[in-house]
Short mmCIF file of C-alpha atoms in Angstrom, two decimals:
data_model
loop_
_atom_site.label_atom_id
_atom_site.label_comp_id
_atom_site.label_asym_id
_atom_site.label_seq_id
_atom_site.Cartn_x
_atom_site.Cartn_y
_atom_site.Cartn_z
CA MET S 1 -4.57 13.50 -10.38
CA CYS S 2 -1.27 12.78 -8.68
CA PRO S 3 1.99 14.69 -9.33
CA THR S 4 3.04 12.18 -12.00
CA GLY S 5 -0.14 12.85 -13.96
CA SER S 6 -1.98 9.60 -13.24
CA VAL S 7 -5.68 9.71 -12.54
CA LEU S 8 -7.07 9.20 -9.04
CA HIS S 9 -10.27 7.50 -10.10
CA SER S 10 -11.06 5.16 -12.93
CA ALA S 11 -13.49 6.39 -15.56
CA ALA S 12 -15.57 3.23 -15.21
CA GLY S 13 -16.27 3.36 -11.49
CA ALA S 14 -17.58 6.66 -10.26
CA GLY S 15 -15.45 7.55 -7.27
CA LYS S 16 -13.71 4.15 -7.18
CA PRO S 17 -9.95 4.51 -6.67
CA ASN S 18 -7.57 3.29 -9.35
CA LEU S 19 -5.25 0.92 -7.48
CA ARG S 20 -3.27 -0.26 -10.51
CA SER S 21 -0.23 1.91 -9.76
CA ALA S 22 0.08 0.53 -6.23
CA PHE S 23 -0.26 -3.02 -7.61
CA ASP S 24 2.41 -2.34 -10.23
CA VAL S 25 4.87 -1.18 -7.57
CA LEU S 26 4.49 -4.49 -5.72
CA ASP S 27 4.57 -6.61 -8.90
CA VAL S 28 8.36 -6.41 -9.06
CA ASP S 29 8.86 -8.94 -11.85
CA ARG S 30 6.01 -7.41 -13.91
CA ASP S 31 4.29 -10.75 -14.56
CA GLY S 32 0.83 -9.40 -13.73
CA LYS S 33 0.60 -11.01 -10.30
CA ILE S 34 2.19 -10.48 -6.90
CA SER S 35 4.16 -13.38 -5.47
CA ARG S 36 5.81 -13.88 -2.09
CA GLU S 37 9.12 -13.10 -3.78
CA ASP S 38 7.70 -9.81 -5.11
CA LEU S 39 6.67 -8.89 -1.56
CA ARG S 40 10.05 -9.90 -0.14
CA THR S 41 11.74 -7.67 -2.71
CA SER S 42 9.28 -4.79 -2.15
CA TYR S 43 9.33 -4.87 1.63
CA GLY S 44 12.68 -6.57 2.35
CA GLY S 45 13.87 -5.74 5.84
CA PHE S 46 10.79 -3.67 6.61
CA VAL S 47 8.45 -6.69 6.80
CA GLY S 48 9.33 -10.19 8.01
CA ASP S 49 8.41 -13.46 6.33
CA ASP S 50 5.55 -14.00 8.80
CA MET S 51 3.94 -10.75 7.66
CA ILE S 52 4.48 -11.64 4.00
CA VAL S 53 2.77 -15.00 4.54
CA THR S 54 -0.10 -13.19 6.28
CA MET S 55 -0.46 -10.69 3.43
CA MET S 56 -0.57 -13.51 0.90
CA THR S 57 -3.08 -15.48 2.97
CA VAL S 58 -5.41 -12.49 3.24
CA ALA S 59 -5.19 -11.49 -0.42
CA ASP S 60 -4.76 -14.79 -2.35
CA SER S 61 -8.44 -15.70 -2.68
CA ASN S 62 -7.96 -18.69 -5.00
CA GLU S 63 -4.93 -19.95 -3.02
CA ASP S 64 -2.71 -20.32 -6.09
CA GLY S 65 0.25 -18.60 -4.43
CA TYR S 66 -0.24 -15.31 -6.26
CA VAL S 67 -2.27 -12.15 -5.78
CA GLU S 68 -3.87 -11.05 -9.01
CA PHE S 69 -5.00 -7.46 -9.47
CA GLU S 70 -8.62 -8.32 -8.67
CA ASP S 71 -7.58 -9.85 -5.33
CA PHE S 72 -5.38 -6.84 -4.54
CA GLU S 73 -8.22 -4.48 -5.38
CA LYS S 74 -10.65 -6.35 -3.11
CA VAL S 75 -8.25 -6.18 -0.16
CA LEU S 76 -7.54 -2.46 -0.58
CA ASP S 77 -11.16 -1.61 -1.33
CA SER S 78 -12.18 -3.36 1.89
CA SER S 79 -9.47 -1.44 3.77
CA ILE S 80 -10.49 1.89 2.28
CA ASN S 81 -14.23 1.29 2.73
CA ARG S 82 -14.06 -0.71 5.94
CA ASN S 83 -16.27 -0.20 8.92
CA GLY S 84 -16.78 -2.24 12.04
CA ASP S 85 -16.77 -5.99 11.57
CA GLU S 86 -16.17 -5.78 7.81
CA LYS S 87 -12.51 -5.09 8.49
CA ARG S 88 -10.18 -7.74 7.02
CA LYS S 89 -7.90 -9.00 9.75
CA ASN S 90 -4.77 -11.06 9.94
CA GLY S 91 -3.84 -13.57 12.64
CA THR S 92 -2.93 -10.87 15.16
CA GLY S 93 -6.28 -9.13 14.86
CA MET S 94 -4.85 -6.16 12.96
CA ASN S 95 -5.59 -5.01 9.44
CA VAL S 96 -2.76 -5.99 7.06
CA MET S 97 -2.56 -2.50 5.59
CA GLU S 98 -2.32 -1.06 9.10
CA ASP S 99 0.70 -3.31 9.66
CA VAL S 100 2.34 -1.99 6.49
CA PHE S 101 1.57 1.56 7.63
CA LYS S 102 3.24 0.90 10.98
CA VAL S 103 6.34 -0.46 9.26
CA ILE S 104 6.70 2.70 7.15
CA ASP S 105 5.96 4.91 10.19
CA LYS S 106 9.50 4.53 11.52
CA ASP S 107 9.13 6.94 14.44
CA GLY S 108 5.83 5.40 15.54
CA ASP S 109 3.98 8.70 15.82
CA GLY S 110 0.90 7.40 14.00
CA LYS S 111 1.63 9.42 10.87
CA VAL S 112 3.72 8.78 7.79
CA GLY S 113 5.73 11.91 7.14
CA VAL S 114 8.15 13.15 4.49
CA GLU S 115 11.15 11.38 6.02
CA ASP S 116 9.21 8.13 6.52
CA LEU S 117 8.09 8.09 2.88
CA LYS S 118 11.46 9.22 1.58
CA SER S 119 13.22 6.44 3.48
CA TYR S 120 10.82 3.74 2.33
CA LEU S 121 10.64 4.85 -1.30
CA SER S 122 14.42 5.15 -1.50
CA TRP S 123 14.81 1.69 0.00
CA ALA S 124 12.29 0.35 -2.54
CA GLY S 125 14.40 1.83 -5.35
CA LEU S 126 11.90 4.51 -6.33
CA GLN S 127 13.38 7.89 -7.18
CA VAL S 128 11.01 10.51 -5.80
CA ASP S 129 12.01 14.04 -4.91
CA ASP S 130 10.85 15.95 -1.82
CA ASP S 131 8.27 17.95 -3.79
CA ASP S 132 6.59 14.74 -5.01
CA ILE S 133 6.55 13.33 -1.47
CA LYS S 134 5.04 16.55 -0.13
CA ALA S 135 2.42 16.43 -2.90
CA MET S 136 1.56 12.83 -1.96
CA ILE S 137 1.12 13.85 1.66
CA LYS S 138 -1.08 16.76 0.64
CA LEU S 139 -3.21 14.45 -1.54
CA GLY S 140 -3.54 12.16 1.49
CA HIS S 141 -4.99 15.14 3.39
CA GLY S 142 -1.89 15.41 5.55
CA GLU S 143 0.35 18.23 6.58
CA GLU S 144 3.92 18.57 5.30
CA ASN S 145 5.29 18.76 8.81
CA GLY S 146 3.03 16.17 10.39
CA GLY S 147 2.44 13.62 7.66
CA VAL S 148 -0.63 11.51 6.90
CA THR S 149 -2.72 9.28 9.08
CA TYR S 150 -3.53 5.69 8.14
CA GLU S 151 -6.60 6.83 6.18
CA GLY S 152 -4.48 9.36 4.29
CA PHE S 153 -1.93 6.65 3.58
CA LEU S 154 -4.69 4.56 1.95
CA GLN S 155 -5.59 7.60 -0.16
CA ILE S 156 -1.97 7.83 -1.36
CA LEU S 157 -1.99 4.13 -2.28
CA SER S 158 -5.09 4.65 -4.39
CA LEU S 159 -3.37 7.25 -6.60
#
């Protein structure tokens, strides 16, 4: 359970992360699907149009210009459960979620810390206090002072 009281895992899938909250954050207009405009609004200056196009290309399995929850879940599940050649890659040979992680990791130390998350969440218009951010980092198996690794970041997204 995360600090807001939401459940980490769905009741239906034993051990399968509930990714709905992460999807809902990116679905800015709340129409049940993520569009390029939703991503532009969510990531703004943090991610360029090229990266947004790449994210959409990777996740939009039916090529209708939108990422439905099922598509989003498949991409994150493959990132969380990836190994070796099963890794989903974009045109630069890097995992899309790794690119997002690097954008949020402003100081480039390979960890997303309290200040990184605070800056990003504030920019995204989400009001989260320091205690909530520290709790997220702890749930991602990170340290308050050091932050979370990429794998821990994926854990936070699955909350």
